[in-house]
Amino acid sequence: MEWQTDILGADFESYAFEAAGPDGVVRRATLVRHVPQGMPSAAPTPNGSVLFLHGWSDYFFNVALAEFWTGLGFRFYALDMHNHGRNLRADTPGGYVEHLDDYDAEIAQAIEMIRSEEKLKGGSACLTLMGHSTGGLIASLWVSRYPGIVQFLVLNSPWLEMHGSSVVRRAAQTMVSPLAWLRPRTILRLPERGFYYRSISSSAEGEWTLDDKYRPPLAFPVRAGWLSAVLSGHARVARGLRIDIPILVLISGSSANGMIWQESMRHSDAVLDVNTMALRAMTLGRSVTLERVEGGLHDVFLSAGPVRADAYARLGRWVHGYICGREHQHIQETP
């Protein structure tokens, strides 16, 4: 593996690789790792590693999140999945996937690379998988299909269900399925809402520096095949995933939806229905901790300073309670 200096600067390195999915198609993904200056790269980490999965139309850019995990004794990695972020190409549709299982191979390969590095450095085999929004849905489904590989799951506003209820999802699936079967890459003409981007980007009214090459302000076009894949994932969550590891779910305290800008969108989730998320979170597994972050945005770790501090405090409390200081000798190395 030849790591390159990443777009985030000297404290980050990235490695682009290819993985063949279950359909035989080879896809390009990029693994990013945090390598703080002054910290020996070979130093073992007592609490293992974290792998972060971004949301739809997104990429990894949150330096503070990496620094938080590293500061607690973890080695931090993030995966830009295919057709996202660092892997975007002019000849491929941004964000597109026809089956969420198509991410399986690149996630598995990233984990294999992480485990190999930790084994060489004598670090802990403990692995925490973290996902935001659609990345939270993908992470949950992956852990449920491949038990025994990940030891802890952290979800930041995971997209576990459509707005409203399963009735809305079933109605949407009925309408989109024929088109997804016949012409999966057809763009659905849906209203464009840039409210979340407006609340986070420093080029609008937020405080975060986002590169429009990797994250478009109005998100990628919604295609029939992609929406069908997400709806199928929601249906699997609704049936219950039976995940048998500790799970933390962080969500905002409220939602603010609508087709016009509201000031409440500066301190609420302007993308998903938090109450629906809270209900669906209980179907994930047997040990689920739900934290509501008052004033939080859709990504609670991009919220205003005091709210963000509260989100990190809640995450830290859970990490100290479940992971830090525990013995991990029972964790088996992945074959």
Short mmCIF file of C-alpha atoms in Angstrom, two decimals:
data_model
loop_
_atom_site.label_atom_id
_atom_site.label_comp_id
_atom_site.label_asym_id
_atom_site.label_seq_id
_atom_site.Cartn_x
_atom_site.Cartn_y
_atom_site.Cartn_z
CA MET A 1 0.00 0.00 0.00
CA GLU A 2 1.35 3.39 -1.04
CA TRP A 3 -0.39 6.07 1.00
CA GLN A 4 -0.56 9.57 -0.48
CA THR A 5 -0.90 12.94 1.26
CA ASP A 6 -4.64 13.55 1.37
CA ILE A 7 -6.61 16.65 0.35
CA LEU A 8 -7.13 17.39 4.08
CA GLY A 9 -3.44 18.11 4.59
CA ALA A 10 -0.37 16.78 6.33
CA ASP A 11 -2.23 14.96 9.11
CA PHE A 12 -4.11 12.77 6.65
CA GLU A 13 -3.18 10.17 4.06
CA SER A 14 -5.35 8.38 1.51
CA TYR A 15 -5.14 5.21 -0.52
CA ALA A 16 -7.31 4.58 -3.60
CA PHE A 17 -8.11 0.95 -4.35
CA GLU A 18 -10.45 -1.20 -6.41
CA ALA A 19 -12.82 -3.90 -5.20
CA ALA A 20 -15.01 -6.31 -7.16
CA GLY A 21 -18.60 -6.34 -5.97
CA PRO A 22 -20.92 -9.36 -5.75
CA ASP A 23 -22.02 -8.58 -9.32
CA GLY A 24 -18.43 -8.84 -10.58
CA VAL A 25 -18.13 -5.10 -11.27
CA VAL A 26 -14.87 -3.51 -10.11
CA ARG A 27 -15.40 -0.23 -8.27
CA ARG A 28 -12.98 2.41 -6.96
CA ALA A 29 -13.02 3.55 -3.33
CA THR A 30 -10.60 5.59 -1.22
CA LEU A 31 -9.49 4.89 2.33
CA VAL A 32 -8.39 7.90 4.38
CA ARG A 33 -6.42 7.68 7.62
CA HIS A 34 -5.51 10.20 10.33
CA VAL A 35 -1.75 10.38 10.95
CA PRO A 36 -1.18 13.26 13.40
CA GLN A 37 2.21 14.90 13.08
CA GLY A 38 4.44 13.98 16.01
CA MET A 39 2.63 10.72 16.70
CA PRO A 40 4.67 7.64 15.67
CA SER A 41 2.76 5.88 12.89
CA ALA A 42 3.77 2.52 14.32
CA ALA A 43 2.48 3.31 17.81
CA PRO A 44 -0.15 0.75 18.94
CA THR A 45 -3.62 2.06 19.73
CA PRO A 46 -5.16 0.63 22.92
CA ASN A 47 -8.80 0.90 21.81
CA GLY A 48 -8.49 -0.32 18.23
CA SER A 49 -9.69 1.40 15.08
CA VAL A 50 -12.67 3.35 13.80
CA LEU A 51 -13.92 3.22 10.21
CA PHE A 52 -16.27 6.04 9.20
CA LEU A 53 -18.79 5.87 6.34
CA HIS A 54 -20.11 9.19 4.96
CA GLY A 55 -23.64 9.97 3.81
CA TRP A 56 -25.07 10.28 0.31
CA SER A 57 -23.64 13.07 -1.88
CA ASP A 58 -20.92 13.45 0.73
CA TYR A 59 -17.28 12.70 1.46
CA PHE A 60 -15.04 12.66 4.53
CA PHE A 61 -13.87 16.13 5.57
CA ASN A 62 -14.45 16.44 9.34
CA VAL A 63 -10.95 16.80 10.76
CA ALA A 64 -12.29 17.36 14.29
CA LEU A 65 -14.07 14.00 14.24
CA ALA A 66 -10.81 12.23 13.40
CA GLU A 67 -8.98 14.16 16.13
CA PHE A 68 -11.64 13.21 18.66
CA TRP A 69 -11.22 9.47 18.04
CA THR A 70 -7.44 9.66 17.88
CA GLY A 71 -7.41 11.57 21.16
CA LEU A 72 -9.27 8.70 22.82
CA GLY A 73 -6.69 6.14 21.76
CA PHE A 74 -8.17 4.93 18.48
CA ARG A 75 -6.71 4.85 15.00
CA PHE A 76 -9.15 6.67 12.71
CA TYR A 77 -10.01 5.75 9.12
CA ALA A 78 -12.72 6.97 6.76
CA LEU A 79 -13.92 5.43 3.51
CA ASP A 80 -15.05 7.50 0.54
CA MET A 81 -17.25 4.92 -1.16
CA HIS A 82 -17.47 4.47 -4.92
CA ASN A 83 -19.16 7.23 -6.93
CA HIS A 84 -18.59 9.62 -4.02
CA GLY A 85 -16.08 12.26 -2.99
CA ARG A 86 -12.50 11.41 -3.85
CA ASN A 87 -13.70 8.80 -6.37
CA LEU A 88 -15.95 10.99 -8.48
CA ARG A 89 -15.34 10.79 -12.21
CA ALA A 90 -16.97 12.71 -15.07
CA ASP A 91 -18.12 9.48 -16.74
CA THR A 92 -19.89 8.00 -13.69
CA PRO A 93 -23.15 9.15 -12.04
CA GLY A 94 -22.40 10.71 -8.66
CA GLY A 95 -23.73 8.76 -5.69
CA TYR A 96 -25.29 6.06 -7.82
CA VAL A 97 -25.70 2.46 -6.68
CA GLU A 98 -28.35 -0.10 -7.69
CA HIS A 99 -27.97 -2.33 -4.62
CA LEU A 100 -26.61 -1.29 -1.23
CA ASP A 101 -24.83 -4.67 -1.17
CA ASP A 102 -22.59 -3.27 -3.91
CA TYR A 103 -20.69 -1.48 -1.12
CA ASP A 104 -19.91 -4.76 0.65
CA ALA A 105 -16.66 -5.53 -1.14
CA GLU A 106 -15.04 -2.13 -0.62
CA ILE A 107 -16.03 -2.04 3.06
CA ALA A 108 -14.66 -5.56 3.55
CA GLN A 109 -11.42 -4.69 1.76
CA ALA A 110 -11.00 -1.50 3.79
CA ILE A 111 -11.47 -3.49 7.01
CA GLU A 112 -8.97 -6.07 5.86
CA MET A 113 -6.39 -3.33 5.22
CA ILE A 114 -7.08 -1.77 8.63
CA ARG A 115 -6.76 -5.10 10.41
CA SER A 116 -3.50 -5.88 8.58
CA GLU A 117 -2.03 -2.54 9.65
CA GLU A 118 -3.08 -3.02 13.27
CA LYS A 119 -1.66 -6.52 13.33
CA LEU A 120 1.72 -5.25 12.12
CA LYS A 121 1.73 -2.50 14.74
CA GLY A 122 0.57 -4.69 17.59
CA GLY A 123 -2.64 -2.71 18.06
CA SER A 124 -6.02 -3.90 19.29
CA ALA A 125 -8.18 -5.95 16.92
CA CYS A 126 -11.26 -4.09 18.15
CA LEU A 127 -13.10 -2.32 15.33
CA THR A 128 -15.81 0.34 15.62
CA LEU A 129 -17.85 1.10 12.50
CA MET A 130 -19.39 4.58 12.32
CA GLY A 131 -21.86 5.81 9.72
CA HIS A 132 -23.70 9.05 8.98
CA SER A 133 -27.12 9.26 7.28
CA THR A 134 -27.14 6.85 4.30
CA GLY A 135 -23.73 5.67 5.53
CA GLY A 136 -25.47 4.73 8.78
CA LEU A 137 -27.98 2.62 6.85
CA ILE A 138 -25.17 0.97 4.88
CA ALA A 139 -23.14 0.33 8.05
CA SER A 140 -26.13 -1.23 9.85
CA LEU A 141 -26.93 -3.56 6.97
CA TRP A 142 -23.28 -4.54 6.56
CA VAL A 143 -22.85 -5.42 10.24
CA SER A 144 -26.06 -7.48 10.20
CA ARG A 145 -24.87 -9.49 7.18
CA TYR A 146 -21.33 -10.02 8.45
CA PRO A 147 -21.50 -10.67 12.21
CA GLY A 148 -18.37 -11.07 14.28
CA ILE A 149 -16.17 -8.64 12.33
CA VAL A 150 -17.19 -5.32 13.91
CA GLN A 151 -17.38 -4.98 17.70
CA PHE A 152 -19.17 -1.62 18.07
CA LEU A 153 -21.51 0.43 15.87
CA VAL A 154 -21.97 4.22 16.07
CA LEU A 155 -24.67 5.88 13.95
CA ASN A 156 -25.01 9.62 13.39
CA SER A 157 -28.54 10.46 12.15
CA PRO A 158 -28.85 7.17 10.23
CA TRP A 159 -31.36 7.09 7.37
CA LEU A 160 -33.30 4.05 8.55
CA GLU A 161 -36.74 4.86 7.14
CA MET A 162 -38.59 7.22 4.81
CA HIS A 163 -40.27 10.34 6.15
CA GLY A 164 -43.46 9.59 8.02
CA SER A 165 -43.80 5.83 8.13
CA SER A 166 -43.40 2.49 6.40
CA VAL A 167 -46.65 3.23 4.56
CA VAL A 168 -44.92 6.09 2.73
CA ARG A 169 -41.99 3.81 1.93
CA ARG A 170 -44.17 1.03 0.51
CA ALA A 171 -46.08 3.51 -1.63
CA ALA A 172 -42.81 4.99 -2.94
CA GLN A 173 -41.40 1.52 -3.66
CA THR A 174 -44.52 0.57 -5.61
CA MET A 175 -44.15 3.66 -7.79
CA VAL A 176 -40.39 3.52 -8.37
CA SER A 177 -39.82 -0.25 -8.75
CA PRO A 178 -41.00 -0.59 -12.39
CA LEU A 179 -38.81 2.31 -13.49
CA ALA A 180 -35.86 1.02 -11.43
CA TRP A 181 -36.18 -2.33 -13.22
CA LEU A 182 -36.50 -0.96 -16.75
CA ARG A 183 -34.41 2.24 -16.63
CA PRO A 184 -32.56 2.36 -13.30
CA ARG A 185 -30.46 5.43 -14.13
CA THR A 186 -33.48 7.58 -14.93
CA ILE A 187 -33.35 10.86 -12.99
CA LEU A 188 -36.46 11.51 -10.92
CA ARG A 189 -37.66 15.10 -11.13
CA LEU A 190 -37.88 15.94 -7.45
CA PRO A 191 -37.74 19.37 -5.76
CA GLU A 192 -34.20 20.50 -4.97
CA ARG A 193 -33.54 21.62 -1.41
CA GLY A 194 -30.19 23.07 -0.42
CA PHE A 195 -31.15 23.99 3.13
CA TYR A 196 -28.78 21.59 4.89
CA TYR A 197 -25.86 22.76 2.74
CA ARG A 198 -26.82 26.35 3.53
CA SER A 199 -26.59 25.59 7.27
CA ILE A 200 -23.14 23.95 7.18
CA SER A 201 -21.06 25.34 4.28
CA SER A 202 -18.78 28.33 4.86
CA SER A 203 -19.59 29.41 1.28
CA ALA A 204 -23.20 29.85 2.45
CA GLU A 205 -24.12 30.50 6.10
CA GLY A 206 -22.27 27.69 7.88
CA GLU A 207 -18.74 27.28 9.26
CA TRP A 208 -17.43 24.21 7.43
CA THR A 209 -15.13 24.33 4.40
CA LEU A 210 -16.61 21.99 1.79
CA ASP A 211 -15.18 21.34 -1.65
CA ASP A 212 -17.95 21.45 -4.24
CA LYS A 213 -15.94 19.06 -6.43
CA TYR A 214 -16.56 16.36 -3.81
CA ARG A 215 -19.89 17.47 -2.37
CA PRO A 216 -22.35 19.32 -4.65
CA PRO A 217 -24.48 22.00 -2.92
CA LEU A 218 -27.79 20.53 -4.13
CA ALA A 219 -26.74 16.87 -3.83
CA PHE A 220 -26.63 14.39 -6.69
CA PRO A 221 -29.65 13.80 -8.94
CA VAL A 222 -31.97 11.16 -7.51
CA ARG A 223 -32.08 8.16 -9.84
CA ALA A 224 -34.71 5.43 -9.82
CA GLY A 225 -32.28 2.57 -9.19
CA TRP A 226 -30.62 4.36 -6.28
CA LEU A 227 -33.91 5.23 -4.59
CA SER A 228 -35.14 1.66 -5.00
CA ALA A 229 -31.93 0.37 -3.38
CA VAL A 230 -32.38 2.68 -0.38
CA LEU A 231 -36.05 1.73 0.02
CA SER A 232 -35.10 -1.96 -0.03
CA GLY A 233 -32.57 -1.23 2.71
CA HIS A 234 -35.26 0.47 4.77
CA ALA A 235 -37.49 -2.58 4.38
CA ARG A 236 -34.71 -4.81 5.75
CA VAL A 237 -34.29 -2.54 8.77
CA ALA A 238 -38.05 -2.58 9.40
CA ARG A 239 -37.98 -6.39 9.54
CA GLY A 240 -35.31 -6.21 12.25
CA LEU A 241 -31.55 -6.63 11.82
CA ARG A 242 -30.80 -8.50 15.07
CA ILE A 243 -27.38 -6.91 15.44
CA ASP A 244 -25.72 -8.41 18.51
CA ILE A 245 -23.15 -5.72 19.38
CA PRO A 246 -23.53 -2.42 21.31
CA ILE A 247 -24.99 0.34 19.13
CA LEU A 248 -25.04 4.10 19.71
CA VAL A 249 -27.49 6.25 17.73
CA LEU A 250 -27.14 10.05 17.86
CA ILE A 251 -29.89 12.23 16.40
CA SER A 252 -31.05 15.83 16.63
CA GLY A 253 -33.74 16.75 19.11
CA SER A 254 -36.09 17.93 16.34
CA SER A 255 -36.69 18.07 12.59
CA ALA A 256 -37.49 21.02 10.33
CA ASN A 257 -38.84 20.01 6.95
CA GLY A 258 -40.51 22.02 4.23
CA MET A 259 -39.95 23.59 0.83
CA ILE A 260 -38.99 27.04 2.11
CA TRP A 261 -36.16 28.10 4.40
CA GLN A 262 -36.94 28.31 8.11
CA GLU A 263 -34.62 29.73 10.76
CA SER A 264 -35.25 26.58 12.81
CA MET A 265 -33.20 24.71 10.20
CA ARG A 266 -30.09 26.19 11.81
CA HIS A 267 -30.62 24.04 14.90
CA SER A 268 -32.57 20.97 13.77
CA ASP A 269 -32.41 18.13 11.26
CA ALA A 270 -33.50 19.61 7.92
CA VAL A 271 -33.08 16.29 6.09
CA LEU A 272 -34.68 13.43 8.03
CA ASP A 273 -37.53 12.82 10.48
CA VAL A 274 -35.83 12.31 13.85
CA ASN A 275 -38.83 10.63 15.48
CA THR A 276 -39.00 8.05 12.70
CA MET A 277 -35.26 7.47 13.11
CA ALA A 278 -35.69 6.97 16.85
CA LEU A 279 -38.38 4.34 16.36
CA ARG A 280 -36.44 2.45 13.69
CA ALA A 281 -33.27 2.52 15.80
CA MET A 282 -34.95 0.13 18.20
CA THR A 283 -35.22 -2.51 15.47
CA LEU A 284 -31.45 -2.63 14.91
CA GLY A 285 -30.46 -4.96 17.71
CA ARG A 286 -30.61 -5.92 21.38
CA SER A 287 -28.33 -3.21 22.81
CA VAL A 288 -29.18 0.25 21.43
CA THR A 289 -28.39 3.56 23.12
CA LEU A 290 -30.29 6.55 21.72
CA GLU A 291 -28.95 10.06 22.32
CA ARG A 292 -31.00 13.10 21.29
CA VAL A 293 -28.82 16.17 20.79
CA GLU A 294 -30.92 19.30 21.27
CA GLY A 295 -30.14 21.90 18.62
CA GLY A 296 -28.31 19.38 16.46
CA LEU A 297 -28.12 19.50 12.67
CA HIS A 298 -28.55 16.47 10.43
CA ASP A 299 -24.88 15.70 11.12
CA VAL A 300 -24.81 16.41 14.84
CA PHE A 301 -21.01 16.86 14.71
CA LEU A 302 -21.42 19.81 12.33
CA SER A 303 -23.77 21.67 14.67
CA ALA A 304 -23.05 25.00 16.36
CA GLY A 305 -20.13 24.93 18.82
CA PRO A 306 -21.98 24.32 22.12
CA VAL A 307 -24.28 21.74 20.52
CA ARG A 308 -21.33 20.03 18.88
CA ALA A 309 -19.58 19.87 22.25
CA ASP A 310 -22.66 18.21 23.72
CA ALA A 311 -22.69 15.64 20.90
CA TYR A 312 -19.02 14.80 21.46
CA ALA A 313 -19.59 14.57 25.22
CA ARG A 314 -22.41 12.07 24.66
CA LEU A 315 -20.30 10.05 22.25
CA GLY A 316 -17.35 10.15 24.65
CA ARG A 317 -19.47 8.95 27.56
CA TRP A 318 -20.66 5.96 25.52
CA VAL A 319 -17.15 5.18 24.29
CA HIS A 320 -15.75 5.25 27.82
CA GLY A 321 -18.61 3.09 29.07
CA TYR A 322 -18.51 0.44 26.35
CA ILE A 323 -15.05 0.43 24.76
CA CYS A 324 -12.27 2.15 26.68
CA GLY A 325 -10.63 0.08 29.39
CA ARG A 326 -12.30 -3.15 28.29
CA GLU A 327 -10.33 -6.26 27.51
CA HIS A 328 -10.48 -7.30 23.86
CA GLN A 329 -8.60 -10.59 24.00
CA HIS A 330 -11.79 -12.45 23.08
CA ILE A 331 -11.93 -10.69 19.70
CA GLN A 332 -10.92 -13.03 16.91
CA GLU A 333 -8.81 -11.92 13.97
CA THR A 334 -10.71 -11.82 10.70
CA PRO A 335 -9.60 -14.77 8.48
#
